[in-house]
Structures are given as structure tokens and as C-alpha cells.
Short mmCIF file of C-alpha atoms in Angstrom, two decimals:
data_model
loop_
_atom_site.label_atom_id
_atom_site.label_comp_id
_atom_site.label_asym_id
_atom_site.label_seq_id
_atom_site.Cartn_x
_atom_site.Cartn_y
_atom_site.Cartn_z
CA MET Q 1445 134.71 141.26 164.32
CA ARG Q 1446 132.40 143.06 161.99
CA GLY Q 1447 132.39 140.34 159.44
CA ILE Q 1448 132.01 137.58 161.45
CA GLY Q 1449 129.14 138.93 162.86
CA ARG Q 1450 127.24 139.39 159.31
CA THR Q 1451 128.42 135.83 158.95
CA CYS Q 1452 126.85 134.70 161.66
CA VAL Q 1453 123.53 136.55 160.61
CA ALA Q 1454 123.37 135.57 156.99
CA LEU Q 1455 123.75 131.70 158.61
CA ALA Q 1456 120.99 132.34 161.00
CA TRP Q 1457 118.76 133.69 158.13
CA LEU Q 1458 119.43 130.98 155.84
CA LEU Q 1459 118.57 128.33 158.88
CA SER Q 1460 115.26 129.43 159.19
CA LEU Q 1461 114.30 129.41 155.49
CA ILE Q 1462 115.07 125.56 156.22
CA PRO Q 1463 111.45 123.67 156.73
CA PRO Q 1464 111.86 121.75 159.73
CA PRO Q 1465 112.23 117.91 159.62
CA ALA Q 1466 108.84 115.09 159.89
CA TRP Q 1467 109.84 113.99 163.02
CA ALA Q 1468 110.16 117.72 164.80
CA GLY Q 1469 107.90 118.11 167.62
CA HIS Q 1470 107.07 114.90 168.49
CA GLY Q 1471 109.61 114.62 171.21
CA PHE Q 1472 111.74 112.23 169.23
CA GLY Q 1473 114.44 112.51 166.60
CA PRO Q 1474 117.01 110.15 164.76
CA ALA Q 1475 119.55 108.50 167.11
CA ALA Q 1476 122.82 109.83 167.26
CA GLY Q 1477 124.92 109.15 164.13
CA ALA Q 1478 122.07 107.40 161.86
CA VAL Q 1479 121.26 108.12 158.69
CA PRO Q 1480 117.13 108.60 157.68
CA ALA Q 1481 116.60 105.59 155.08
CA PRO Q 1482 115.45 106.95 151.74
CA PRO Q 1483 112.12 106.19 150.78
CA ALA Q 1484 110.93 102.56 149.95
CA MET Q 1485 110.87 101.59 146.27
CA GLY Q 1486 107.91 98.83 144.56
CA SER Q 1487 104.98 99.32 143.24
CA GLU Q 1488 103.70 102.38 145.09
CA PHE Q 1489 105.42 105.44 145.17
CA ALA Q 1490 106.44 106.33 149.15
CA LEU Q 1491 105.77 110.13 148.30
CA ALA Q 1492 103.26 111.74 146.47
CA SER Q 1493 104.74 113.29 143.26
CA PRO Q 1494 102.63 116.34 141.65
CA LEU Q 1495 103.57 115.10 138.17
CA VAL Q 1496 101.92 111.69 138.82
CA THR Q 1497 98.06 113.17 138.41
CA ASP Q 1498 94.94 110.93 137.36
CA GLY Q 1499 94.68 113.26 134.41
CA LEU Q 1500 97.88 112.81 133.09
CA LEU Q 1501 97.79 108.87 133.58
CA ALA Q 1502 94.71 108.89 131.76
CA ALA Q 1503 96.02 111.16 128.96
CA ARG Q 1504 99.11 108.49 128.64
CA GLY Q 1505 96.79 105.48 128.93
CA MET Q 1506 97.29 104.64 132.38
CA THR Q 1507 94.56 104.07 134.88
CA ARG Q 1508 94.55 103.41 138.73
CA THR Q 1509 91.36 101.14 138.30
CA PRO Q 1510 92.31 97.56 139.33
CA LYS Q 1511 92.05 94.67 136.84
CA GLU Q 1512 89.19 92.34 137.16
CA PRO Q 1513 90.55 88.59 137.47
CA LYS Q 1514 89.99 86.58 134.40
CA PRO Q 1515 87.22 83.49 134.49
CA LYS Q 1516 89.04 80.48 134.91
CA LYS Q 1517 88.87 77.82 132.30
CA ASN Q 1518 85.69 75.23 131.81
CA ALA Q 1519 84.31 76.94 134.84
CA PRO Q 1520 80.52 76.52 134.82
CA PRO Q 1521 78.34 79.48 133.49
CA PRO Q 1522 76.41 81.21 135.87
CA ASP Q 1523 73.06 80.48 137.15
CA THR Q 1524 71.30 83.23 136.05
CA SER Q 1525 67.47 81.19 136.40
CA ALA Q 1526 66.78 82.02 139.93
CA ALA Q 1527 66.95 85.81 139.32
CA GLU Q 1528 64.58 85.45 135.83
CA PRO Q 1529 60.88 85.90 137.31
CA ALA Q 1530 58.52 82.96 136.61
CA THR Q 1531 55.52 84.19 134.63
CA GLY Q 1532 52.30 81.94 133.91
CA ARG Q 1533 51.74 78.58 134.00
CA ALA Q 1534 55.10 77.78 131.48
CA GLY Q 1535 57.22 80.16 134.02
CA ALA Q 1536 56.16 77.75 136.85
CA MET Q 1537 57.08 74.82 134.99
CA GLY Q 1538 60.38 75.77 133.63
CA GLY Q 1539 59.03 75.42 130.56
CA HIS Q 1540 58.66 77.34 126.98
CA PRO Q 1541 54.75 78.02 126.28
CA GLY Q 1542 54.84 76.23 122.85
CA ALA Q 1543 56.40 73.09 124.83
CA LEU Q 1544 54.62 69.59 124.45
CA SER Q 1545 53.92 69.19 127.75
CA SER Q 1546 52.24 65.84 129.50
CA GLU Q 1547 48.89 67.87 129.57
CA ARG Q 1548 48.37 69.21 125.97
CA VAL Q 1549 49.59 65.38 124.79
CA ALA Q 1550 46.96 64.02 126.96
CA HIS Q 1551 44.29 66.93 124.95
CA MET Q 1552 45.63 65.71 121.78
CA LEU Q 1553 45.31 62.20 122.19
CA GLN Q 1554 41.80 62.63 123.56
CA SER Q 1555 41.27 64.41 119.85
CA LEU Q 1556 42.42 61.82 118.53
CA THR Q 1557 40.44 59.33 119.77
CA VAL Q 1558 37.08 61.59 119.74
CA PRO Q 1559 37.09 64.79 118.05
CA GLY Q 1560 36.19 67.62 120.22
CA TRP Q 1561 37.23 65.42 123.36
CA GLY Q 1562 40.07 67.34 124.07
CA GLN Q 1563 38.25 70.56 123.88
CA ALA Q 1564 35.55 69.47 126.40
CA ASN Q 1565 38.29 68.43 129.15
CA LYS Q 1566 39.60 72.25 128.37
CA GLY Q 1567 36.53 73.95 128.77
CA GLN Q 1568 36.23 74.96 125.10
CA ARG Q 1569 32.38 73.76 124.89
CA ASN Q 1570 31.64 75.39 121.57
CA ALA Q 1571 34.36 73.93 119.81
CA ALA Q 1572 33.49 70.47 121.13
CA LEU Q 1573 30.58 70.71 120.22
CA ALA Q 1574 31.55 72.00 116.62
CA PHE Q 1575 34.08 68.79 116.41
CA GLY Q 1576 31.36 66.47 118.02
CA LEU Q 1577 28.58 67.57 115.20
CA VAL Q 1578 30.92 67.31 112.51
CA GLU Q 1579 32.02 63.67 113.54
CA ALA Q 1580 28.58 62.35 114.31
CA GLY Q 1581 27.37 63.82 110.96
CA ILE Q 1582 30.38 61.93 109.05
CA TRP Q 1583 29.65 58.50 111.01
CA LEU Q 1584 25.87 59.15 110.06
CA SER Q 1585 26.78 59.35 106.37
CA PHE Q 1586 28.94 56.82 106.29
CA SER Q 1587 26.43 54.46 107.70
CA ALA Q 1588 23.55 55.58 105.03
CA PHE Q 1589 26.12 54.61 102.38
CA GLN Q 1590 26.77 51.58 103.45
CA ILE Q 1591 23.31 50.66 104.00
CA GLN Q 1592 22.58 52.82 100.51
CA GLU Q 1593 25.40 50.24 98.99
CA SER Q 1594 24.09 47.06 100.26
CA ALA Q 1595 20.73 47.99 98.74
CA ARG Q 1596 22.04 48.90 95.47
CA ARG Q 1597 23.97 45.73 95.08
CA GLN Q 1598 20.83 43.41 96.43
CA THR Q 1599 19.07 45.42 93.33
CA TYR Q 1600 21.33 44.95 90.43
CA GLU Q 1601 22.29 40.54 91.70
CA ARG Q 1602 18.42 40.47 91.41
CA THR Q 1603 18.45 42.11 88.01
CA ALA Q 1604 20.77 39.69 86.88
CA SER Q 1605 19.04 36.54 88.22
CA LEU Q 1606 15.96 37.71 86.59
CA PHE Q 1607 16.86 38.80 83.52
CA ALA Q 1608 20.15 37.34 82.81
CA GLY Q 1609 19.73 33.72 84.36
CA ILE Q 1610 23.17 34.13 86.27
CA ASP Q 1611 23.30 34.26 90.22
CA LEU Q 1612 26.07 36.58 91.15
CA SER Q 1613 26.32 35.69 94.86
CA GLY Q 1614 30.09 34.63 96.06
CA ARG Q 1615 31.43 36.02 92.42
CA ASP Q 1616 34.21 38.44 92.67
CA GLU Q 1617 34.00 41.93 91.15
CA GLU Q 1618 35.85 40.84 87.55
CA TYR Q 1619 32.96 38.88 87.00
CA ARG Q 1620 30.37 41.27 87.64
CA HIS Q 1621 32.07 44.03 85.50
CA VAL Q 1622 32.19 41.07 82.77
CA VAL Q 1623 28.46 40.58 82.84
CA GLY Q 1624 27.70 43.90 82.35
CA LEU Q 1625 30.15 44.63 79.77
CA TYR Q 1626 28.61 41.80 77.32
CA ARG Q 1627 24.76 40.46 76.17
CA SER Q 1628 25.84 36.76 77.07
CA SER Q 1629 28.63 34.57 77.51
CA ASP Q 1630 28.68 33.36 74.09
CA GLU Q 1631 29.77 36.58 73.07
CA TYR Q 1632 32.33 37.02 75.51
CA ASN Q 1633 33.75 33.70 74.45
CA ILE Q 1634 34.00 35.04 70.65
CA TYR Q 1635 35.05 39.10 71.52
CA VAL Q 1636 37.63 38.05 74.33
CA VAL Q 1637 38.68 33.97 74.73
CA ARG Q 1638 39.04 33.42 70.87
CA ARG Q 1639 40.63 37.00 70.39
CA ASP Q 1640 43.27 36.27 72.84
CA ALA Q 1641 43.90 32.30 71.85
CA ALA Q 1642 44.53 33.80 67.96
CA ASN Q 1643 46.70 36.38 69.33
CA LEU Q 1644 49.07 34.12 71.30
CA TYR Q 1645 48.61 30.32 69.35
CA TYR Q 1646 48.23 31.65 65.49
CA GLY Q 1647 48.85 28.88 63.21
CA ASP Q 1648 48.91 25.87 65.91
CA PRO Q 1649 45.34 24.54 66.11
CA ALA Q 1650 45.62 22.62 68.56
CA ALA Q 1651 46.90 25.16 71.01
CA TYR Q 1652 44.47 27.48 69.88
CA ASP Q 1653 41.75 24.92 71.12
CA ALA Q 1654 43.38 24.29 74.12
CA TYR Q 1655 43.26 27.66 75.08
CA VAL Q 1656 39.70 28.49 74.47
CA ALA Q 1657 38.39 25.18 76.23
CA GLU Q 1658 39.90 26.32 79.20
CA HIS Q 1659 39.33 29.95 79.55
CA ALA Q 1660 35.67 29.92 77.60
CA ILE Q 1661 32.63 30.76 79.88
CA GLY Q 1662 30.03 28.05 79.95
CA GLY Q 1663 27.88 25.51 82.15
CA ALA Q 1664 26.64 27.72 85.48
CA ASP Q 1665 29.02 30.48 84.69
CA ALA Q 1666 26.90 31.48 81.64
CA TRP Q 1667 24.75 34.43 80.93
CA ALA Q 1668 22.16 35.74 78.02
CA TRP Q 1669 20.63 39.06 78.22
CA ARG Q 1670 16.88 39.19 77.30
CA SER Q 1671 17.52 42.64 75.97
CA ASP Q 1672 19.83 45.54 75.47
CA GLU Q 1673 17.70 47.74 78.28
CA ASP Q 1674 17.76 44.80 81.06
CA LEU Q 1675 21.52 45.56 80.37
CA PHE Q 1676 21.91 49.15 80.53
CA ARG Q 1677 19.63 48.57 83.80
CA TYR Q 1678 22.31 46.34 85.13
CA GLN Q 1679 24.92 48.62 84.46
CA ASP Q 1680 23.40 51.85 85.77
CA GLU Q 1681 22.22 50.05 89.05
CA ARG Q 1682 25.97 48.90 89.22
CA GLN Q 1683 27.43 51.95 89.40
CA SER Q 1684 25.03 53.34 92.00
CA ALA Q 1685 26.40 50.87 94.02
CA GLN Q 1686 29.90 51.83 93.35
CA ARG Q 1687 28.91 55.51 93.92
CA ALA Q 1688 27.55 54.64 97.33
CA VAL Q 1689 30.78 52.60 98.13
CA LYS Q 1690 32.86 55.51 96.87
CA HIS Q 1691 31.29 57.84 99.16
CA ALA Q 1692 31.56 55.95 102.17
CA GLN Q 1693 35.30 55.91 101.27
CA ASP Q 1694 35.32 59.64 101.15
CA ALA Q 1695 33.40 59.66 104.80
CA LEU Q 1696 35.98 58.22 106.17
CA ALA Q 1697 38.64 59.97 105.05
CA ALA Q 1698 36.81 62.99 106.33
CA ALA Q 1699 36.79 61.22 109.66
CA LEU Q 1700 40.17 61.20 109.33
CA ILE Q 1701 40.81 65.10 108.72
CA ASN Q 1702 38.16 65.70 111.62
CA ARG Q 1703 40.80 63.87 113.58
CA LEU Q 1704 43.54 65.83 112.76
CA VAL Q 1705 42.09 69.21 112.67
CA SER Q 1706 40.96 68.59 116.30
CA VAL Q 1707 44.19 67.45 117.16
CA VAL Q 1708 45.99 70.70 115.76
CA HIS Q 1709 43.46 72.63 117.23
CA ALA Q 1710 43.93 70.90 120.80
CA ALA Q 1711 47.89 71.36 120.41
CA ARG Q 1712 47.61 75.23 119.70
CA SER Q 1713 45.16 76.50 122.19
CA SER Q 1714 46.00 77.71 125.10
CA THR Q 1715 42.75 77.74 126.86
CA ARG Q 1716 42.22 75.68 130.35
CA ALA Q 1717 39.14 74.58 132.02
CA PRO Q 1718 37.74 76.98 134.59
CA ALA Q 1719 37.59 75.69 138.35
CA ASP Q 1720 33.90 74.95 138.16
CA ALA Q 1721 33.94 73.20 135.02
CA THR Q 1722 33.29 69.33 134.89
CA SER Q 1723 35.85 66.91 133.50
CA TRP Q 1724 36.77 63.46 133.05
CA ARG Q 1725 39.85 61.66 133.11
CA LEU Q 1726 40.86 58.00 132.71
CA GLU Q 1727 43.58 56.94 135.37
CA ILE Q 1728 45.74 53.57 135.52
CA ALA Q 1729 47.69 52.92 138.44
CA PRO Q 1730 49.63 49.76 139.64
CA GLU Q 1731 47.90 47.58 142.66
CA PRO Q 1732 49.35 47.86 145.52
CA GLY Q 1733 51.18 44.86 146.30
CA ASP Q 1734 51.11 43.01 143.13
CA ALA Q 1735 53.04 44.25 140.42
CA THR Q 1736 51.12 42.39 137.61
CA ALA Q 1737 47.86 44.21 138.51
CA PHE Q 1738 46.37 47.42 138.04
CA ARG Q 1739 43.42 49.66 138.83
CA VAL Q 1740 41.59 51.59 135.78
CA ALA Q 1741 39.15 53.87 137.06
CA LEU Q 1742 37.12 56.72 135.63
CA ARG Q 1743 37.21 59.97 137.45
CA ALA Q 1744 35.13 62.77 136.90
CA ASP Q 1745 35.91 66.57 138.67
CA PHE Q 1746 32.63 68.52 139.10
#
């Protein structure tokens, strides 16, 4: 009996050491004869294990952070333009500050037409005044050289008429040049025409005489200078006229350069006209109701 009692006490003590089940204390228990189901198997653990910790997973290169979804192919890039704030006039227009806008093109065309016009419409009065003065000086110089060339040409034509007996009106530049190289037309025939005939038709007298008769200068085209001083005077006056022509051509080149510089200045400058500045613009608009008619107006903003 003592052995049985000791055995019962030992069993009771062992049973007190076993933890109570999860359903204990809730007023219900497993059905009679039911077998508790094992934990579900899947991608997640049913029971937390002390071995599966964040530190251990990180040490083995395994994390619980979910992976971001991969972008779809042929998907349009995200629009980030709305997130970027517009800065200045270029940002408001959506273009680069150095972009060739319609306003800049208009200023460039104006400066190409009249240097300083584009600068004036942008409120750059000093630059407009500088380009305008240079342009005015160029055209004044061109006009002066043109008048000078005309006066000097008339002077050497009068000299040839008085001292060589030849009227140069309507003559080409080659003939005027020859008149200033030889004292007379006979001298020209000897040193130029007969020499060329001898080089071309040596040993053929008939062809030689035919060439001389065809190319020799005589009759109303003949001239003869009275002295060498008169010939030298003609040469100096003609060279002066030619220098005036060259200066006039240089003035035209300077006008072109002034326009190019004005266009570059208008394109590179970013200054805008103030609100109270006066601006002029040429407006062209179609006539309402008539597709073939246009209305042209010059607008001034004060």
C-alpha cells in the first residue's frame, strides 16, 4: 500500500509540472476523441521560433523586407516636370534660358534690318544709340565716297577730252585703262597689236595684216596725249576715283558687319523692356471674312 501511495504522489507531482493546454480556461476543450491538428505549413511559421530572428536572418543574407515590384516593360517614364518649380520667364515658358524663342527671333530680325532696332524694343537705349550712330556714320561715308567717285571720274574724263582728244563717255573700264597706259593709240597698236600678230602669225604676212586691221585702234577711238605730264595727271585722277570706289565698297562691308554684330548682341542679351518704356511693333493679321486680305498696322505701346 505504501508503494502504491508513493507512486500516486509521484504521478501527481509530474502532472503538476506539465503546462496547461492553450484551450484551458476558455470554457471549452477539444471534442471527445478529437486529435489536435498540427501547425499549418506554408511560407510563414505557425509558431515563433527563437532561432529565427532578424539578426540571424541578416547574418545569413536573408531579410523579411518585401521586394519592390519590377517596372513593366515599355512603360512610359514618370512625369517629373510638374514637381520641378518654374524659375523665371524661361521656366514659365517651359524652355531653356538660351532657347531661340519667337521674341528673340523678332529682335534678331529687327537688328538685321536696322541695327539697334531690336535693342531699342528691349529697352537697351545705350546699345541702340551706339548701333544707330555707327549705322548712320557708315551710310554717310558711303554717300560721300559715291559723290567723290563721281566727281573724280568726271575730272579724269574731262582731262582725257582736253589733253588727249578722246571722249570716254560710254567706254568700258578696259579702254579707260589702256588710255592711261600709252601716250597714243598708235603706240598701243605698235607695242600690243603688232606684237600679238607677230607671235600668232609669224611667217604669214596675209594673216598678220588681217589681225592688225581687225584689232588696231583708230578713227573715233584714237587718242594722243600732248605731254607726259598730262598722261600722269590722268593716271592720278583715275586712281583717286578707283580708291573712292574701293572705300564705298568697304563701307558696304562695314554696314554688313554692323548688322551681324547687332544681331549677335540682340540674341545674347536677356534684358527686357521695362513696363513704362515705349515699344513699336509691326502687326499683320488676316481680314475677317476674306482669306486673301490682310491687315497691316504699326502698334506703339506707351
